[in-house]
């Protein structure tokens, strides 16, 4: 009942009921209320006992059924980890590109002869996701946003194989599950061919971003959060 609600919430419910009554008055409605959820029952009960609403229902001619539905779990959606979307994972896991809010730094050391285990190495300029002049990279980014993760990873492999074939690089196409290690081995083929590297630099940056995201320890935590959210929703 309303007595169990905090004072702030009681005031909010009364304000909502007043607004609903004003709307129903403008529409000339005599409503029959139904509720799904605890807070919805409080709102429906408050509306049923609201004196101006009782007077309105006696005079109104238009009948209507009103269903109040609790949407509390929508709050979880606003801060959720929305599943199989590689673009969302990349943007959340990789460090932000300095001066940008919607792009990330891609570690490009893998495409060089530099040997270092320092992930914060600043000798090599970082790559990024924005590749407006590379049609293949743009198409791959679309797949990161629109396809399931498994399908997007397969698209990345397909793009790499096509690019390597055009450059006559000795790539061996393998079937089955695509792994970050497999994609890294494909990327290595471009490292010693400066012309191929220049021709497909945008595509390689996106695939590197994907590989680094899939290898990142935060990604496994992400998957655990997602599994928990699915259980919560069930």
JSON list of C-alpha atoms in Angstrom, two decimals, residues 8-176:
[
{"chain": "A", "resi": 8, "resn": "UNK", "atom": "CA", "xyz": [9.19, 10.97, -2.20]},
{"chain": "A", "resi": 9, "resn": "UNK", "atom": "CA", "xyz": [7.69, 8.04, -4.08]},
{"chain": "A", "resi": 10, "resn": "UNK", "atom": "CA", "xyz": [4.23, 8.68, -2.63]},
{"chain": "A", "resi": 11, "resn": "UNK", "atom": "CA", "xyz": [4.43, 12.27, -3.86]},
{"chain": "A", "resi": 12, "resn": "UNK", "atom": "CA", "xyz": [5.55, 11.07, -7.31]},
{"chain": "A", "resi": 13, "resn": "UNK", "atom": "CA", "xyz": [2.65, 8.60, -7.50]},
{"chain": "A", "resi": 14, "resn": "UNK", "atom": "CA", "xyz": [0.14, 11.32, -6.57]},
{"chain": "A", "resi": 15, "resn": "UNK", "atom": "CA", "xyz": [1.61, 13.67, -9.18]},
{"chain": "A", "resi": 16, "resn": "UNK", "atom": "CA", "xyz": [1.42, 10.92, -11.81]},
{"chain": "A", "resi": 17, "resn": "UNK", "atom": "CA", "xyz": [-2.18, 10.14, -10.88]},
{"chain": "A", "resi": 18, "resn": "UNK", "atom": "CA", "xyz": [-3.07, 13.83, -11.17]},
{"chain": "A", "resi": 19, "resn": "UNK", "atom": "CA", "xyz": [-1.53, 13.99, -14.64]},
{"chain": "A", "resi": 20, "resn": "UNK", "atom": "CA", "xyz": [-3.32, 10.81, -15.73]},
{"chain": "A", "resi": 21, "resn": "UNK", "atom": "CA", "xyz": [-6.62, 12.16, -14.46]},
{"chain": "A", "resi": 22, "resn": "UNK", "atom": "CA", "xyz": [-6.09, 15.39, -16.41]},
{"chain": "A", "resi": 23, "resn": "UNK", "atom": "CA", "xyz": [-5.38, 13.34, -19.56]},
{"chain": "A", "resi": 24, "resn": "UNK", "atom": "CA", "xyz": [-8.44, 11.13, -19.09]},
{"chain": "A", "resi": 25, "resn": "UNK", "atom": "CA", "xyz": [-10.59, 14.20, -18.41]},
{"chain": "A", "resi": 26, "resn": "UNK", "atom": "CA", "xyz": [-9.45, 15.75, -21.70]},
{"chain": "A", "resi": 27, "resn": "UNK", "atom": "CA", "xyz": [-10.32, 12.48, -23.48]},
{"chain": "A", "resi": 28, "resn": "UNK", "atom": "CA", "xyz": [-13.63, 12.11, -21.65]},
{"chain": "A", "resi": 29, "resn": "UNK", "atom": "CA", "xyz": [-12.73, 8.60, -20.45]},
{"chain": "A", "resi": 30, "resn": "UNK", "atom": "CA", "xyz": [-14.34, 6.35, -17.88]},
{"chain": "A", "resi": 31, "resn": "UNK", "atom": "CA", "xyz": [-11.50, 3.89, -17.34]},
{"chain": "A", "resi": 32, "resn": "UNK", "atom": "CA", "xyz": [-11.29, 0.42, -15.92]},
{"chain": "A", "resi": 33, "resn": "UNK", "atom": "CA", "xyz": [-7.79, -0.11, -14.55]},
{"chain": "A", "resi": 34, "resn": "UNK", "atom": "CA", "xyz": [-5.64, -3.24, -14.57]},
{"chain": "A", "resi": 35, "resn": "UNK", "atom": "CA", "xyz": [-2.17, -3.57, -13.03]},
{"chain": "A", "resi": 36, "resn": "UNK", "atom": "CA", "xyz": [0.84, -5.81, -13.64]},
{"chain": "A", "resi": 37, "resn": "UNK", "atom": "CA", "xyz": [3.44, -5.36, -10.92]},
{"chain": "A", "resi": 38, "resn": "UNK", "atom": "CA", "xyz": [3.60, -4.00, -7.39]},
{"chain": "A", "resi": 39, "resn": "UNK", "atom": "CA", "xyz": [4.09, -0.32, -8.19]},
{"chain": "A", "resi": 40, "resn": "UNK", "atom": "CA", "xyz": [1.45, -0.50, -10.93]},
{"chain": "A", "resi": 41, "resn": "UNK", "atom": "CA", "xyz": [-1.06, -1.73, -8.35]},
{"chain": "A", "resi": 42, "resn": "UNK", "atom": "CA", "xyz": [-0.25, 1.25, -6.15]},
{"chain": "A", "resi": 43, "resn": "UNK", "atom": "CA", "xyz": [-0.80, 3.66, -9.06]},
{"chain": "A", "resi": 44, "resn": "UNK", "atom": "CA", "xyz": [-4.06, 1.96, -10.11]},
{"chain": "A", "resi": 45, "resn": "UNK", "atom": "CA", "xyz": [-5.35, 1.96, -6.52]},
{"chain": "A", "resi": 46, "resn": "UNK", "atom": "CA", "xyz": [-4.47, 5.63, -6.07]},
{"chain": "A", "resi": 47, "resn": "UNK", "atom": "CA", "xyz": [-6.25, 6.51, -9.32]},
{"chain": "A", "resi": 48, "resn": "UNK", "atom": "CA", "xyz": [-9.31, 4.51, -8.27]},
{"chain": "A", "resi": 49, "resn": "UNK", "atom": "CA", "xyz": [-9.61, 6.39, -4.97]},
{"chain": "A", "resi": 50, "resn": "UNK", "atom": "CA", "xyz": [-8.66, 9.84, -6.35]},
{"chain": "A", "resi": 51, "resn": "UNK", "atom": "CA", "xyz": [-11.69, 12.09, -5.71]},
{"chain": "A", "resi": 52, "resn": "UNK", "atom": "CA", "xyz": [-11.50, 14.11, -8.98]},
{"chain": "A", "resi": 53, "resn": "UNK", "atom": "CA", "xyz": [-11.15, 10.82, -10.88]},
{"chain": "A", "resi": 54, "resn": "UNK", "atom": "CA", "xyz": [-14.27, 9.39, -9.22]},
{"chain": "A", "resi": 55, "resn": "UNK", "atom": "CA", "xyz": [-16.26, 12.46, -10.22]},
{"chain": "A", "resi": 56, "resn": "UNK", "atom": "CA", "xyz": [-14.92, 12.23, -13.77]},
{"chain": "A", "resi": 57, "resn": "UNK", "atom": "CA", "xyz": [-15.87, 8.57, -14.13]},
{"chain": "A", "resi": 58, "resn": "UNK", "atom": "CA", "xyz": [-19.44, 9.31, -13.09]},
{"chain": "A", "resi": 59, "resn": "UNK", "atom": "CA", "xyz": [-19.80, 11.92, -15.83]},
{"chain": "A", "resi": 60, "resn": "UNK", "atom": "CA", "xyz": [-17.61, 10.51, -18.65]},
{"chain": "A", "resi": 61, "resn": "UNK", "atom": "CA", "xyz": [-19.18, 8.68, -21.59]},
{"chain": "A", "resi": 62, "resn": "UNK", "atom": "CA", "xyz": [-16.19, 7.01, -23.27]},
{"chain": "A", "resi": 63, "resn": "UNK", "atom": "CA", "xyz": [-15.16, 3.66, -21.84]},
{"chain": "A", "resi": 64, "resn": "UNK", "atom": "CA", "xyz": [-11.54, 2.54, -21.85]},
{"chain": "A", "resi": 65, "resn": "UNK", "atom": "CA", "xyz": [-9.38, -0.18, -20.30]},
{"chain": "A", "resi": 66, "resn": "UNK", "atom": "CA", "xyz": [-6.06, 1.04, -18.92]},
{"chain": "A", "resi": 67, "resn": "UNK", "atom": "CA", "xyz": [-3.25, -1.41, -18.17]},
{"chain": "A", "resi": 68, "resn": "UNK", "atom": "CA", "xyz": [-0.43, -0.26, -15.86]},
{"chain": "A", "resi": 69, "resn": "UNK", "atom": "CA", "xyz": [2.74, -2.34, -16.29]},
{"chain": "A", "resi": 70, "resn": "UNK", "atom": "CA", "xyz": [5.86, -2.23, -14.12]},
{"chain": "A", "resi": 71, "resn": "UNK", "atom": "CA", "xyz": [8.98, -1.75, -16.26]},
{"chain": "A", "resi": 72, "resn": "UNK", "atom": "CA", "xyz": [11.54, -1.85, -13.47]},
{"chain": "A", "resi": 73, "resn": "UNK", "atom": "CA", "xyz": [13.87, -4.13, -15.41]},
{"chain": "A", "resi": 74, "resn": "UNK", "atom": "CA", "xyz": [14.19, -1.47, -18.10]},
{"chain": "A", "resi": 75, "resn": "UNK", "atom": "CA", "xyz": [16.57, 0.20, -15.67]},
{"chain": "A", "resi": 76, "resn": "UNK", "atom": "CA", "xyz": [18.87, -2.81, -16.06]},
{"chain": "A", "resi": 77, "resn": "UNK", "atom": "CA", "xyz": [18.77, -2.41, -19.84]},
{"chain": "A", "resi": 78, "resn": "UNK", "atom": "CA", "xyz": [20.11, 1.13, -19.66]},
{"chain": "A", "resi": 79, "resn": "UNK", "atom": "CA", "xyz": [23.32, -0.06, -18.02]},
{"chain": "A", "resi": 80, "resn": "UNK", "atom": "CA", "xyz": [23.40, -3.54, -19.55]},
{"chain": "A", "resi": 81, "resn": "UNK", "atom": "CA", "xyz": [25.93, -5.39, -21.64]},
{"chain": "A", "resi": 82, "resn": "UNK", "atom": "CA", "xyz": [23.86, -5.95, -24.72]},
{"chain": "A", "resi": 83, "resn": "UNK", "atom": "CA", "xyz": [25.20, -9.25, -25.82]},
{"chain": "A", "resi": 84, "resn": "UNK", "atom": "CA", "xyz": [26.70, -10.31, -29.07]},
{"chain": "A", "resi": 85, "resn": "UNK", "atom": "CA", "xyz": [27.71, -6.94, -30.47]},
{"chain": "A", "resi": 86, "resn": "UNK", "atom": "CA", "xyz": [31.40, -6.60, -31.26]},
{"chain": "A", "resi": 87, "resn": "UNK", "atom": "CA", "xyz": [31.21, -2.85, -31.84]},
{"chain": "A", "resi": 88, "resn": "UNK", "atom": "CA", "xyz": [29.90, -2.29, -28.32]},
{"chain": "A", "resi": 89, "resn": "UNK", "atom": "CA", "xyz": [32.60, -4.50, -26.82]},
{"chain": "A", "resi": 90, "resn": "UNK", "atom": "CA", "xyz": [35.38, -2.76, -28.76]},
{"chain": "A", "resi": 91, "resn": "UNK", "atom": "CA", "xyz": [34.19, 0.71, -27.72]},
{"chain": "A", "resi": 92, "resn": "UNK", "atom": "CA", "xyz": [33.93, -0.37, -24.08]},
{"chain": "A", "resi": 93, "resn": "UNK", "atom": "CA", "xyz": [37.15, -2.36, -23.73]},
{"chain": "A", "resi": 94, "resn": "UNK", "atom": "CA", "xyz": [39.83, -0.54, -25.71]},
{"chain": "A", "resi": 95, "resn": "UNK", "atom": "CA", "xyz": [41.25, 2.80, -24.45]},
{"chain": "A", "resi": 96, "resn": "UNK", "atom": "CA", "xyz": [39.76, 5.97, -25.88]},
{"chain": "A", "resi": 97, "resn": "UNK", "atom": "CA", "xyz": [41.61, 7.78, -28.64]},
{"chain": "A", "resi": 98, "resn": "UNK", "atom": "CA", "xyz": [42.88, 11.05, -27.10]},
{"chain": "A", "resi": 99, "resn": "UNK", "atom": "CA", "xyz": [40.48, 13.91, -27.79]},
{"chain": "A", "resi": 100, "resn": "UNK", "atom": "CA", "xyz": [37.70, 11.57, -28.95]},
{"chain": "A", "resi": 101, "resn": "UNK", "atom": "CA", "xyz": [34.64, 10.10, -27.24]},
{"chain": "A", "resi": 102, "resn": "UNK", "atom": "CA", "xyz": [33.55, 7.62, -29.91]},
{"chain": "A", "resi": 103, "resn": "UNK", "atom": "CA", "xyz": [36.84, 6.16, -31.14]},
{"chain": "A", "resi": 104, "resn": "UNK", "atom": "CA", "xyz": [39.51, 4.00, -29.58]},
{"chain": "A", "resi": 105, "resn": "UNK", "atom": "CA", "xyz": [43.25, 3.42, -29.73]},
{"chain": "A", "resi": 106, "resn": "UNK", "atom": "CA", "xyz": [44.27, 0.27, -31.61]},
{"chain": "A", "resi": 107, "resn": "UNK", "atom": "CA", "xyz": [47.72, -1.08, -30.77]},
{"chain": "A", "resi": 108, "resn": "UNK", "atom": "CA", "xyz": [49.59, -1.27, -34.09]},
{"chain": "A", "resi": 109, "resn": "UNK", "atom": "CA", "xyz": [52.81, -2.88, -32.81]},
{"chain": "A", "resi": 110, "resn": "UNK", "atom": "CA", "xyz": [51.77, -6.23, -34.32]},
{"chain": "A", "resi": 111, "resn": "UNK", "atom": "CA", "xyz": [52.18, -4.75, -37.80]},
{"chain": "A", "resi": 112, "resn": "UNK", "atom": "CA", "xyz": [55.78, -3.70, -37.12]},
{"chain": "A", "resi": 113, "resn": "UNK", "atom": "CA", "xyz": [59.09, -5.40, -36.46]},
{"chain": "A", "resi": 114, "resn": "UNK", "atom": "CA", "xyz": [59.21, -3.84, -32.99]},
{"chain": "A", "resi": 115, "resn": "UNK", "atom": "CA", "xyz": [59.30, -6.47, -30.26]},
{"chain": "A", "resi": 116, "resn": "UNK", "atom": "CA", "xyz": [57.74, -5.31, -27.01]},
{"chain": "A", "resi": 117, "resn": "UNK", "atom": "CA", "xyz": [55.33, -6.64, -24.42]},
{"chain": "A", "resi": 118, "resn": "UNK", "atom": "CA", "xyz": [54.47, -3.13, -23.24]},
{"chain": "A", "resi": 119, "resn": "UNK", "atom": "CA", "xyz": [50.83, -2.60, -24.18]},
{"chain": "A", "resi": 120, "resn": "UNK", "atom": "CA", "xyz": [51.16, 1.12, -23.46]},
{"chain": "A", "resi": 121, "resn": "UNK", "atom": "CA", "xyz": [54.04, 1.51, -25.92]},
{"chain": "A", "resi": 122, "resn": "UNK", "atom": "CA", "xyz": [53.74, 4.97, -27.46]},
{"chain": "A", "resi": 123, "resn": "UNK", "atom": "CA", "xyz": [56.48, 4.68, -30.09]},
{"chain": "A", "resi": 124, "resn": "UNK", "atom": "CA", "xyz": [53.99, 3.49, -32.72]},
{"chain": "A", "resi": 125, "resn": "UNK", "atom": "CA", "xyz": [51.04, 5.76, -33.42]},
{"chain": "A", "resi": 126, "resn": "UNK", "atom": "CA", "xyz": [47.74, 4.06, -32.52]},
{"chain": "A", "resi": 127, "resn": "UNK", "atom": "CA", "xyz": [45.19, 2.96, -35.07]},
{"chain": "A", "resi": 128, "resn": "UNK", "atom": "CA", "xyz": [41.49, 3.79, -34.81]},
{"chain": "A", "resi": 129, "resn": "UNK", "atom": "CA", "xyz": [38.03, 2.65, -35.92]},
{"chain": "A", "resi": 130, "resn": "UNK", "atom": "CA", "xyz": [37.17, 5.54, -38.24]},
{"chain": "A", "resi": 131, "resn": "UNK", "atom": "CA", "xyz": [38.21, 4.49, -41.75]},
{"chain": "A", "resi": 132, "resn": "UNK", "atom": "CA", "xyz": [36.05, 6.59, -44.11]},
{"chain": "A", "resi": 133, "resn": "UNK", "atom": "CA", "xyz": [38.30, 6.01, -47.15]},
{"chain": "A", "resi": 134, "resn": "UNK", "atom": "CA", "xyz": [38.40, 2.21, -46.93]},
{"chain": "A", "resi": 135, "resn": "UNK", "atom": "CA", "xyz": [35.21, 0.50, -48.27]},
{"chain": "A", "resi": 136, "resn": "UNK", "atom": "CA", "xyz": [36.20, -2.91, -46.88]},
{"chain": "A", "resi": 137, "resn": "UNK", "atom": "CA", "xyz": [36.83, -1.46, -43.42]},
{"chain": "A", "resi": 138, "resn": "UNK", "atom": "CA", "xyz": [33.51, 0.40, -43.49]},
{"chain": "A", "resi": 139, "resn": "UNK", "atom": "CA", "xyz": [31.68, -2.81, -44.48]},
{"chain": "A", "resi": 140, "resn": "UNK", "atom": "CA", "xyz": [33.43, -4.73, -41.70]},
{"chain": "A", "resi": 141, "resn": "UNK", "atom": "CA", "xyz": [32.51, -2.09, -39.12]},
{"chain": "A", "resi": 142, "resn": "UNK", "atom": "CA", "xyz": [28.87, -2.40, -40.23]},
{"chain": "A", "resi": 143, "resn": "UNK", "atom": "CA", "xyz": [29.07, -6.13, -39.56]},
{"chain": "A", "resi": 144, "resn": "UNK", "atom": "CA", "xyz": [30.55, -5.46, -36.11]},
{"chain": "A", "resi": 145, "resn": "UNK", "atom": "CA", "xyz": [27.47, -3.37, -35.33]},
{"chain": "A", "resi": 146, "resn": "UNK", "atom": "CA", "xyz": [24.76, -5.45, -36.99]},
{"chain": "A", "resi": 147, "resn": "UNK", "atom": "CA", "xyz": [25.82, -9.10, -36.85]},
{"chain": "A", "resi": 148, "resn": "UNK", "atom": "CA", "xyz": [26.20, -11.54, -34.01]},
{"chain": "A", "resi": 149, "resn": "UNK", "atom": "CA", "xyz": [29.75, -11.84, -32.72]},
{"chain": "A", "resi": 150, "resn": "UNK", "atom": "CA", "xyz": [30.34, -15.27, -34.32]},
{"chain": "A", "resi": 151, "resn": "UNK", "atom": "CA", "xyz": [29.17, -14.00, -37.72]},
{"chain": "A", "resi": 152, "resn": "UNK", "atom": "CA", "xyz": [31.17, -10.77, -37.46]},
{"chain": "A", "resi": 153, "resn": "UNK", "atom": "CA", "xyz": [34.36, -12.70, -36.65]},
{"chain": "A", "resi": 154, "resn": "UNK", "atom": "CA", "xyz": [33.81, -14.86, -39.72]},
{"chain": "A", "resi": 155, "resn": "UNK", "atom": "CA", "xyz": [33.33, -11.68, -41.78]},
{"chain": "A", "resi": 156, "resn": "UNK", "atom": "CA", "xyz": [36.67, -10.40, -40.49]},
{"chain": "A", "resi": 157, "resn": "UNK", "atom": "CA", "xyz": [38.35, -13.61, -41.63]},
{"chain": "A", "resi": 158, "resn": "UNK", "atom": "CA", "xyz": [36.67, -13.39, -45.05]},
{"chain": "A", "resi": 159, "resn": "UNK", "atom": "CA", "xyz": [37.83, -9.80, -45.56]},
{"chain": "A", "resi": 160, "resn": "UNK", "atom": "CA", "xyz": [41.39, -10.69, -44.55]},
{"chain": "A", "resi": 161, "resn": "UNK", "atom": "CA", "xyz": [41.51, -13.70, -46.86]},
{"chain": "A", "resi": 162, "resn": "UNK", "atom": "CA", "xyz": [40.20, -11.64, -49.79]},
{"chain": "A", "resi": 163, "resn": "UNK", "atom": "CA", "xyz": [42.70, -8.85, -49.13]},
{"chain": "A", "resi": 164, "resn": "UNK", "atom": "CA", "xyz": [45.61, -11.29, -48.84]},
{"chain": "A", "resi": 165, "resn": "UNK", "atom": "CA", "xyz": [44.56, -13.07, -52.02]},
{"chain": "A", "resi": 166, "resn": "UNK", "atom": "CA", "xyz": [44.50, -9.79, -53.95]},
{"chain": "A", "resi": 167, "resn": "UNK", "atom": "CA", "xyz": [48.03, -9.09, -52.75]},
{"chain": "A", "resi": 168, "resn": "UNK", "atom": "CA", "xyz": [49.22, -12.64, -53.58]},
{"chain": "A", "resi": 169, "resn": "UNK", "atom": "CA", "xyz": [50.13, -13.29, -49.96]},
{"chain": "A", "resi": 170, "resn": "UNK", "atom": "CA", "xyz": [50.57, -16.96, -48.98]},
{"chain": "A", "resi": 171, "resn": "UNK", "atom": "CA", "xyz": [47.40, -17.31, -46.95]},
{"chain": "A", "resi": 172, "resn": "UNK", "atom": "CA", "xyz": [45.96, -20.68, -45.99]},
{"chain": "A", "resi": 173, "resn": "UNK", "atom": "CA", "xyz": [42.19, -20.58, -45.62]},
{"chain": "A", "resi": 174, "resn": "UNK", "atom": "CA", "xyz": [40.96, -22.77, -42.76]},
{"chain": "A", "resi": 175, "resn": "UNK", "atom": "CA", "xyz": [37.42, -23.78, -42.01]},
{"chain": "A", "resi": 176, "resn": "UNK", "atom": "CA", "xyz": [35.67, -24.05, -38.68]}
]
